PDB file of C-alpha atoms in Angstrom:
ATOM      1  CA  MET A   1     -25.003  -6.316 -11.839  1.00 83.00           C
ATOM      2  CA  PHE A   2     -25.712  -9.617 -10.068  1.00 84.00           C
ATOM      3  CA  SER A   3     -29.161  -9.826 -11.680  1.00 85.00           C
ATOM      4  CA  TRP A   4     -27.523  -9.459 -15.086  1.00 89.00           C
ATOM      5  CA  ILE A   5     -24.942 -12.131 -14.181  1.00 84.00           C
ATOM      6  CA  LYS A   6     -27.742 -14.480 -13.134  1.00 84.00           C
ATOM      7  CA  VAL A   7     -29.580 -13.984 -16.438  1.00 82.00           C
ATOM      8  CA  GLN A   8     -26.478 -14.209 -18.612  1.00 82.00           C
ATOM      9  CA  HIS A   9     -24.434 -16.828 -16.734  1.00 87.00           C
ATOM     10  CA  GLN A  10     -26.790 -18.423 -14.175  1.00 89.00           C
ATOM     11  CA  GLY A  11     -24.741 -17.020 -11.288  1.00 90.00           C
ATOM     12  CA  VAL A  12     -21.327 -16.519  -9.749  1.00 93.00           C
ATOM     13  CA  ASP A  13     -18.727 -19.237  -9.168  1.00 94.00           C
ATOM     14  CA  VAL A  14     -15.823 -16.913  -8.298  1.00 95.00           C
ATOM     15  CA  CYS A  15     -15.719 -13.370  -6.936  1.00 97.00           C
ATOM     16  CA  ILE A  16     -12.646 -11.172  -7.304  1.00 97.00           C
ATOM     17  CA  ASN A  17     -13.157  -7.789  -5.669  1.00 97.00           C
ATOM     18  CA  ASN A  18     -10.588  -5.546  -7.331  1.00 95.00           C
ATOM     19  CA  ALA A  19     -11.946  -2.035  -6.912  1.00 87.00           C
ATOM     20  CA  GLY A  20      -9.900   0.448  -4.984  1.00 91.00           C
ATOM     21  CA  LEU A  21      -9.781   4.200  -4.698  1.00 93.00           C
ATOM     22  CA  ALA A  22      -7.204   6.482  -3.087  1.00 92.00           C
ATOM     23  CA  LEU A  23      -7.896  10.183  -2.789  1.00 92.00           C
ATOM     24  CA  PRO A  24      -5.698  12.775  -1.050  1.00 91.00           C
ATOM     25  CA  GLU A  25      -7.947  13.277   1.986  1.00 95.00           C
ATOM     26  CA  PRO A  26      -5.837  13.661   5.170  1.00 96.00           C
ATOM     27  CA  LEU A  27      -7.350  13.013   8.574  1.00 98.00           C
ATOM     28  CA  LEU A  28      -6.912  16.596   9.784  1.00 98.00           C
ATOM     29  CA  SER A  29      -8.049  18.398   6.645  1.00 98.00           C
ATOM     30  CA  GLY A  30      -9.792  15.880   4.387  1.00 97.00           C
ATOM     31  CA  LYS A  31     -13.294  16.367   3.052  1.00 98.00           C
ATOM     32  CA  THR A  32     -16.063  14.185   4.449  1.00 98.00           C
ATOM     33  CA  SER A  33     -17.358  13.656   0.901  1.00 98.00           C
ATOM     34  CA  GLY A  34     -13.953  12.255  -0.126  1.00 97.00           C
ATOM     35  CA  TRP A  35     -13.887   9.939   2.879  1.00 98.00           C
ATOM     36  CA  LYS A  36     -17.376   8.676   2.044  1.00 98.00           C
ATOM     37  CA  THR A  37     -16.362   8.034  -1.560  1.00 98.00           C
ATOM     38  CA  ILE A  38     -13.316   6.046  -0.435  1.00 97.00           C
ATOM     39  CA  MET A  39     -15.438   3.981   1.964  1.00 98.00           C
ATOM     40  CA  ASP A  40     -18.156   3.410  -0.634  1.00 98.00           C
ATOM     41  CA  VAL A  41     -15.655   2.003  -3.141  1.00 97.00           C
ATOM     42  CA  ASN A  42     -13.125   0.255  -0.904  1.00 98.00           C
ATOM     43  CA  VAL A  43     -15.410  -1.126   1.814  1.00 98.00           C
ATOM     44  CA  ILE A  44     -19.132  -0.995   0.996  1.00 98.00           C
ATOM     45  CA  ALA A  45     -18.911  -2.117  -2.648  1.00 97.00           C
ATOM     46  CA  LEU A  46     -16.539  -4.944  -1.708  1.00 97.00           C
ATOM     47  CA  SER A  47     -18.915  -6.087   1.051  1.00 98.00           C
ATOM     48  CA  VAL A  48     -21.959  -5.949  -1.242  1.00 97.00           C
ATOM     49  CA  CYS A  49     -20.184  -7.964  -3.936  1.00 97.00           C
ATOM     50  CA  ALA A  50     -18.982 -10.570  -1.436  1.00 97.00           C
ATOM     51  CA  ARG A  51     -22.504 -10.920  -0.003  1.00 97.00           C
ATOM     52  CA  GLU A  52     -24.141 -11.204  -3.421  1.00 97.00           C
ATOM     53  CA  ALA A  53     -21.503 -13.651  -4.671  1.00 97.00           C
ATOM     54  CA  TYR A  54     -22.044 -15.836  -1.610  1.00 97.00           C
ATOM     55  CA  GLN A  55     -25.833 -15.753  -2.069  1.00 96.00           C
ATOM     56  CA  SER A  56     -25.439 -16.700  -5.739  1.00 96.00           C
ATOM     57  CA  MET A  57     -23.106 -19.588  -4.891  1.00 96.00           C
ATOM     58  CA  LYS A  58     -25.364 -20.788  -2.079  1.00 96.00           C
ATOM     59  CA  GLU A  59     -28.457 -20.628  -4.297  1.00 95.00           C
ATOM     60  CA  ARG A  60     -26.750 -22.778  -6.932  1.00 94.00           C
ATOM     61  CA  LYS A  61     -25.082 -25.101  -4.386  1.00 94.00           C
ATOM     62  CA  VAL A  62     -21.554 -24.007  -5.336  1.00 92.00           C
ATOM     63  CA  ASP A  63     -19.725 -25.005  -2.163  1.00 91.00           C
ATOM     64  CA  ASP A  64     -16.110 -24.225  -2.983  1.00 90.00           C
ATOM     65  CA  GLY A  65     -16.042 -20.928  -4.856  1.00 92.00           C
ATOM     66  CA  PRO A  66     -13.419 -18.437  -3.763  1.00 96.00           C
ATOM     67  CA  ILE A  67     -14.030 -14.818  -2.816  1.00 98.00           C
ATOM     68  CA  ILE A  68     -10.790 -12.900  -3.351  1.00 98.00           C
ATOM     69  CA  ASN A  69     -10.420  -9.369  -2.041  1.00 98.00           C
ATOM     70  CA  ILE A  70      -7.612  -7.428  -3.688  1.00 98.00           C
ATOM     71  CA  ASN A  71      -6.477  -5.255  -0.815  1.00 97.00           C
ATOM     72  CA  SER A  72      -3.238  -3.304  -0.315  1.00 96.00           C
ATOM     73  CA  ILE A  73      -0.154  -3.584   1.821  1.00 95.00           C
ATOM     74  CA  CYS A  74      -1.670  -0.439   3.386  1.00 95.00           C
ATOM     75  CA  GLY A  75      -4.247  -2.775   4.921  1.00 96.00           C
ATOM     76  CA  HIS A  76      -1.453  -4.093   7.146  1.00 97.00           C
ATOM     77  CA  ARG A  77       0.914  -1.111   7.639  1.00 95.00           C
ATOM     78  CA  VAL A  78       0.425   2.624   8.035  1.00 96.00           C
ATOM     79  CA  VAL A  79       2.623   4.643   5.694  1.00 90.00           C
ATOM     80  CA  ASN A  80       3.947   7.998   6.843  1.00 92.00           C
ATOM     81  CA  ASN A  81       1.931  10.056   4.362  1.00 89.00           C
ATOM     82  CA  ALA A  82      -1.038  12.129   5.527  1.00 94.00           C
ATOM     83  CA  ASP A  83      -2.711  11.959   2.099  1.00 90.00           C
ATOM     84  CA  ALA A  84      -2.848   8.155   2.394  1.00 92.00           C
ATOM     85  CA  HIS A  85      -4.061   7.776   5.988  1.00 97.00           C
ATOM     86  CA  PHE A  86      -7.795   7.554   5.267  1.00 97.00           C
ATOM     87  CA  TYR A  87      -7.157   5.226   2.306  1.00 96.00           C
ATOM     88  CA  THR A  88      -5.062   3.105   4.678  1.00 97.00           C
ATOM     89  CA  ALA A  89      -7.930   2.984   7.176  1.00 98.00           C
ATOM     90  CA  SER A  90     -10.252   1.728   4.436  1.00 98.00           C
ATOM     91  CA  LYS A  91      -7.760  -1.002   3.531  1.00 98.00           C
ATOM     92  CA  TYR A  92      -7.423  -2.055   7.184  1.00 98.00           C
ATOM     93  CA  ALA A  93     -11.211  -2.446   7.026  1.00 98.00           C
ATOM     94  CA  VAL A  94     -10.800  -4.779   4.037  1.00 98.00           C
ATOM     95  CA  THR A  95      -8.375  -6.911   6.070  1.00 98.00           C
ATOM     96  CA  ALA A  96     -10.893  -7.120   8.923  1.00 98.00           C
ATOM     97  CA  LEU A  97     -13.818  -7.776   6.586  1.00 98.00           C
ATOM     98  CA  THR A  98     -11.983 -10.632   4.886  1.00 98.00           C
ATOM     99  CA  GLU A  99     -11.265 -12.295   8.226  1.00 97.00           C
ATOM    100  CA  GLY A 100     -14.878 -11.750   9.305  1.00 98.00           C
ATOM    101  CA  LEU A 101     -16.040 -13.271   6.027  1.00 97.00           C
ATOM    102  CA  ARG A 102     -13.791 -16.311   6.624  1.00 97.00           C
ATOM    103  CA  GLN A 103     -15.314 -16.771  10.060  1.00 97.00           C
ATOM    104  CA  GLU A 104     -18.900 -16.456   8.786  1.00 98.00           C
ATOM    105  CA  LEU A 105     -18.236 -18.871   5.915  1.00 96.00           C
ATOM    106  CA  ARG A 106     -16.748 -21.403   8.345  1.00 95.00           C
ATOM    107  CA  GLU A 107     -19.756 -21.002  10.664  1.00 97.00           C
ATOM    108  CA  ALA A 108     -22.096 -21.507   7.677  1.00 96.00           C
ATOM    109  CA  LYS A 109     -20.347 -24.858   7.137  1.00 95.00           C
ATOM    110  CA  THR A 110     -19.427 -23.999   3.569  1.00 94.00           C
ATOM    111  CA  HIS A 111     -16.161 -24.575   1.758  1.00 94.00           C
ATOM    112  CA  ILE A 112     -16.351 -21.191   0.051  1.00 96.00           C
ATOM    113  CA  ARG A 113     -13.040 -19.548   0.857  1.00 96.00           C
ATOM    114  CA  ALA A 114     -12.152 -15.898   1.446  1.00 97.00           C
ATOM    115  CA  THR A 115      -8.677 -14.655   0.607  1.00 98.00           C
ATOM    116  CA  CYS A 116      -7.068 -11.252   0.861  1.00 97.00           C
ATOM    117  CA  ILE A 117      -4.277 -10.429  -1.607  1.00 98.00           C
ATOM    118  CA  SER A 118      -2.385  -7.330  -0.484  1.00 97.00           C
ATOM    119  CA  PRO A 119       0.019  -5.891  -3.060  1.00 96.00           C
ATOM    120  CA  GLY A 120       2.668  -3.341  -2.327  1.00 94.00           C
ATOM    121  CA  LEU A 121       3.608  -0.787  -4.939  1.00 91.00           C
ATOM    122  CA  VAL A 122       1.993  -1.624  -8.292  1.00 92.00           C
ATOM    123  CA  GLU A 123       2.407   0.826 -11.132  1.00 86.00           C
ATOM    124  CA  THR A 124      -1.178   1.970 -11.741  1.00 84.00           C
ATOM    125  CA  GLU A 125      -3.019   5.280 -11.847  1.00 80.00           C
ATOM    126  CA  CYS A 126      -3.536   5.077  -8.065  1.00 79.00           C
ATOM    127  CA  ALA A 127      -0.519   7.204  -7.057  1.00 79.00           C
ATOM    128  CA  TYR A 128      -1.332   9.731  -9.768  1.00 81.00           C
ATOM    129  CA  ARG A 129      -4.813  10.118  -8.274  1.00 79.00           C
ATOM    130  CA  LEU A 130      -3.476  10.260  -4.725  1.00 77.00           C
ATOM    131  CA  PHE A 131      -0.900  12.913  -5.661  1.00 78.00           C
ATOM    132  CA  SER A 132      -3.040  14.699  -8.243  1.00 76.00           C
ATOM    133  CA  GLU A 133      -1.932  18.113  -7.043  1.00 78.00           C
ATOM    134  CA  ASN A 134       1.727  17.098  -7.259  1.00 81.00           C
ATOM    135  CA  PRO A 135       2.098  14.377  -9.956  1.00 84.00           C
ATOM    136  CA  GLU A 136       5.896  14.416  -9.788  1.00 87.00           C
ATOM    137  CA  ILE A 137       5.558  12.628  -6.418  1.00 82.00           C
ATOM    138  CA  ALA A 138       3.776   9.754  -8.203  1.00 82.00           C
ATOM    139  CA  VAL A 139       6.461   9.648 -10.884  1.00 86.00           C
ATOM    140  CA  ALA A 140       9.213   9.603  -8.238  1.00 85.00           C
ATOM    141  CA  THR A 141       7.371   6.921  -6.247  1.00 82.00           C
ATOM    142  CA  TYR A 142       7.137   4.616  -9.244  1.00 84.00           C
ATOM    143  CA  LYS A 143      10.786   5.247 -10.171  1.00 87.00           C
ATOM    144  CA  SER A 144      12.007   4.591  -6.617  1.00 86.00           C
ATOM    145  CA  VAL A 145      11.719   0.781  -6.895  1.00 88.00           C
ATOM    146  CA  LYS A 146      11.042  -1.884  -9.483  1.00 91.00           C
ATOM    147  CA  CYS A 147       7.263  -1.931  -9.064  1.00 91.00           C
ATOM    148  CA  LEU A 148       4.991  -4.928  -9.166  1.00 94.00           C
ATOM    149  CA  GLN A 149       3.115  -5.413 -12.421  1.00 93.00           C
ATOM    150  CA  ALA A 150      -0.504  -6.413 -12.927  1.00 93.00           C
ATOM    151  CA  ALA A 151       0.716  -9.877 -13.989  1.00 95.00           C
ATOM    152  CA  ASP A 152       2.273 -10.372 -10.531  1.00 96.00           C
ATOM    153  CA  ILE A 153      -1.120  -9.862  -8.904  1.00 96.00           C
ATOM    154  CA  ALA A 154      -2.821 -12.014 -11.536  1.00 97.00           C
ATOM    155  CA  ASN A 155      -0.376 -14.821 -10.708  1.00 97.00           C
ATOM    156  CA  ALA A 156      -1.366 -14.600  -7.041  1.00 97.00           C
ATOM    157  CA  VAL A 157      -5.031 -14.825  -8.063  1.00 97.00           C
ATOM    158  CA  VAL A 158      -4.256 -17.892 -10.205  1.00 97.00           C
ATOM    159  CA  TYR A 159      -2.477 -19.457  -7.230  1.00 96.00           C
ATOM    160  CA  VAL A 160      -5.559 -18.966  -5.031  1.00 97.00           C
ATOM    161  CA  LEU A 161      -7.899 -20.243  -7.751  1.00 96.00           C
ATOM    162  CA  SER A 162      -5.756 -23.333  -8.369  1.00 95.00           C
ATOM    163  CA  ALA A 163      -5.500 -24.356  -4.705  1.00 93.00           C
ATOM    164  CA  PRO A 164      -7.384 -27.544  -3.822  1.00 91.00           C
ATOM    165  CA  PRO A 165     -10.797 -27.044  -2.152  1.00 87.00           C
ATOM    166  CA  HIS A 166      -9.419 -27.988   1.281  1.00 89.00           C
ATOM    167  CA  VAL A 167      -6.755 -25.245   1.179  1.00 92.00           C
ATOM    168  CA  GLN A 168      -7.571 -21.829   2.640  1.00 91.00           C
ATOM    169  CA  SER A 169      -5.167 -19.137   1.446  1.00 91.00           C
ATOM    170  CA  GLY A 170      -5.425 -16.441   4.085  1.00 88.00           C
ATOM    171  CA  ASP A 171      -3.650 -13.144   3.599  1.00 94.00           C
ATOM    172  CA  ILE A 172      -1.132 -12.981   0.798  1.00 96.00           C
ATOM    173  CA  GLU A 173       1.192  -9.983   0.929  1.00 96.00           C
ATOM    174  CA  ILE A 174       3.190  -9.229  -2.217  1.00 96.00           C
ATOM    175  CA  THR A 175       5.699  -6.398  -2.311  1.00 93.00           C
ATOM    176  CA  PRO A 176       8.553  -5.365  -4.531  1.00 91.00           C
ATOM    177  CA  VAL A 177      11.869  -6.587  -3.119  1.00 91.00           C
ATOM    178  CA  GLU A 178      13.129  -2.992  -2.867  1.00 83.00           C
ATOM    179  CA  GLN A 179      10.020  -1.568  -1.200  1.00 82.00           C
ATOM    180  CA  SER A 180      10.548  -0.610   2.404  1.00 74.00           C
ATOM    181  CA  MET A 181       7.330  -0.612   4.286  1.00 62.00           C
TER     182      MET A 181
END
């Protein structure tokens, strides 16, 4: 992907890592293959993209490009739902990776910034995948509060992108007003 970007667009100026996967794989009964899939998408792919974006920016002397990791409120709080515990662990990893990335970028004396945007309940296919064996739970979850919309997350991304180069937006948590978590 990054080779194609280099050929087509000369490189990366901005990286927005927005992949996420939740599977119903509890800690006591989940499948190792499911856990590996979650980690590959939520942690490894995000880390690879951040590394490659940084290398592309560095190569082209882009010194203020943002790397934005779209995380989850689950990266900061553990919900009482066994099906979500491994997903939550992967999102805690994203929180830690973003802070580690900030520290490494600072040590590299670059102005490339790393930000973590952590939405609460957004109406997507995520809950349907997580509760695939019982889809009425997903329906009830999305009806329980006025959910965030994709535009709400996009507005947070625009905020980060529009911040002056000397401003580091750290962790931005966005939740529906009615969501208790």
